[in-house]
Amino acid sequence: MVFWLCLMAFAACEVEFDFKELDGDPLFLLDGAVKSEPYSPSTSNFQMYLYAVPSAAGEREFSEEARCTLKVYRNSELIDTKDYITIQSFFGLIADEYPVKPGDEVLVTAESAGFPTASSRTVIPQAPPAVEASFSMSGDNLNIRFSFEDDADTDDAYAVCFRTISSRYRPDDAAMGTTLDLSFGNSSESSLPDSGPFDVTWEDGYRYYGIFDDSFNGRLKEFEVTAPFSFPSGDEKSYFRIELQRISPERLRYEIACNDKSSNVLGFIGLAPVTFAYTNVSGGSGCFSSGNSGYSDWTEVVPDGR
């Protein structure tokens, strides 16, 4: 029995799309976010991937001339139109900057002939709380302790990113560095990274760990985590900081649904119900979210024993 399950799972991995659940019309899948940074308070970064998903009935190929028009609205005012996005081949990352601030509503729509209009909206969150952080080396591991206080008046979600950089001098505040993966390992039932004390983890250029405030609404939340850490050779020093992002809860729900579906092998090959795929996109699929980031200071990491 195990042999046949493995054989079917291997065969299923070769399938790129499952057309059985698609409607008669093609649709757009949007996966994007708009994010405010403390180092550019007058603008927010917009990033979006857009995929054209073919219909179950009719043509499954799009013409070379087909284009999608992506429109961006701020508080119901049209602020940008991108009418050059290719559909037949993957266009790539759509990136821009817009003058939006906390509390602004951002709406995106994707339109093309033969497709239902896909739309999604999000509200830019307020700035996140300050992060109190400390850390120390233990062998080859960086032991990290940090805390922040949740706002009792709002239902919040947070994304945490652990960043490091090597430099001869203390990095500029706007330096991003690279991210550290925490050492929770993998569960025995899934090849997906374990999220430890967080609700979900995902990769979006950087590794993020997301958590809802359900269990600590209005209170101080403390964490202790560990990450493998190595020092650079030569005369460069290592620095560490934590990014805390107040994020729209839709992003966490979407990433949880994606992880659930990816780990449900039996559902994928038709032997168990497939998990529900969350979306906040009307007329399409995917997720459009927003975030507002804050950072602890870059602090030098000192090797154990020094």
PDB file of C-alpha atoms in Angstrom, residues 14 24 31 44-45 66 73 77 116 120 129 142 145 153 172 175-176 182 189 224 248 266 282 306:
ATOM      1  CA  GLU A  14       4.342  16.071 -12.556  1.00  0.00           C
ATOM      2  CA  GLY A  24     -15.484  27.688 -17.587  1.00  0.00           C
ATOM      3  CA  ASP A  31      -0.071  37.450  -5.060  1.00  0.00           C
ATOM      4  CA  SER A  44       5.117  52.458   0.301  1.00  0.00           C
ATOM      5  CA  ASN A  45       6.618  49.609  -1.700  1.00  0.00           C
ATOM      6  CA  ALA A  66      -3.085  39.209 -24.861  1.00  0.00           C
ATOM      7  CA  TYR A  73      -6.501  52.856  -6.349  1.00  0.00           C
ATOM      8  CA  GLU A  77      -8.780  57.390  -6.399  1.00  0.00           C
ATOM      9  CA  PRO A 116     -13.666  38.142 -14.973  1.00  0.00           C
ATOM     10  CA  SER A 120      -8.751  42.901  -3.891  1.00  0.00           C
ATOM     11  CA  PRO A 129       5.133  48.242  18.391  1.00  0.00           C
ATOM     12  CA  LEU A 142      22.464  32.406  18.154  1.00  0.00           C
ATOM     13  CA  ARG A 145      15.136  36.732  23.063  1.00  0.00           C
ATOM     14  CA  ASP A 153      -7.847  47.974  20.649  1.00  0.00           C
ATOM     15  CA  ASP A 172      23.115  51.948   7.804  1.00  0.00           C
ATOM     16  CA  ALA A 175      20.424  48.134   5.074  1.00  0.00           C
ATOM     17  CA  MET A 176      18.348  44.953   4.686  1.00  0.00           C
ATOM     18  CA  LEU A 182      15.242  29.426  12.915  1.00  0.00           C
ATOM     19  CA  GLU A 189       4.674  14.567   8.642  1.00  0.00           C
ATOM     20  CA  GLU A 224      12.973  32.717  22.848  1.00  0.00           C
ATOM     21  CA  SER A 248      -2.941  42.357   7.443  1.00  0.00           C
ATOM     22  CA  LEU A 266      -3.438  12.407   0.071  1.00  0.00           C
ATOM     23  CA  SER A 282     -12.894  38.712  -5.726  1.00  0.00           C
ATOM     24  CA  ARG A 306      34.915  36.660  23.750  1.00  0.00           C
TER      25      ARG A 306
END
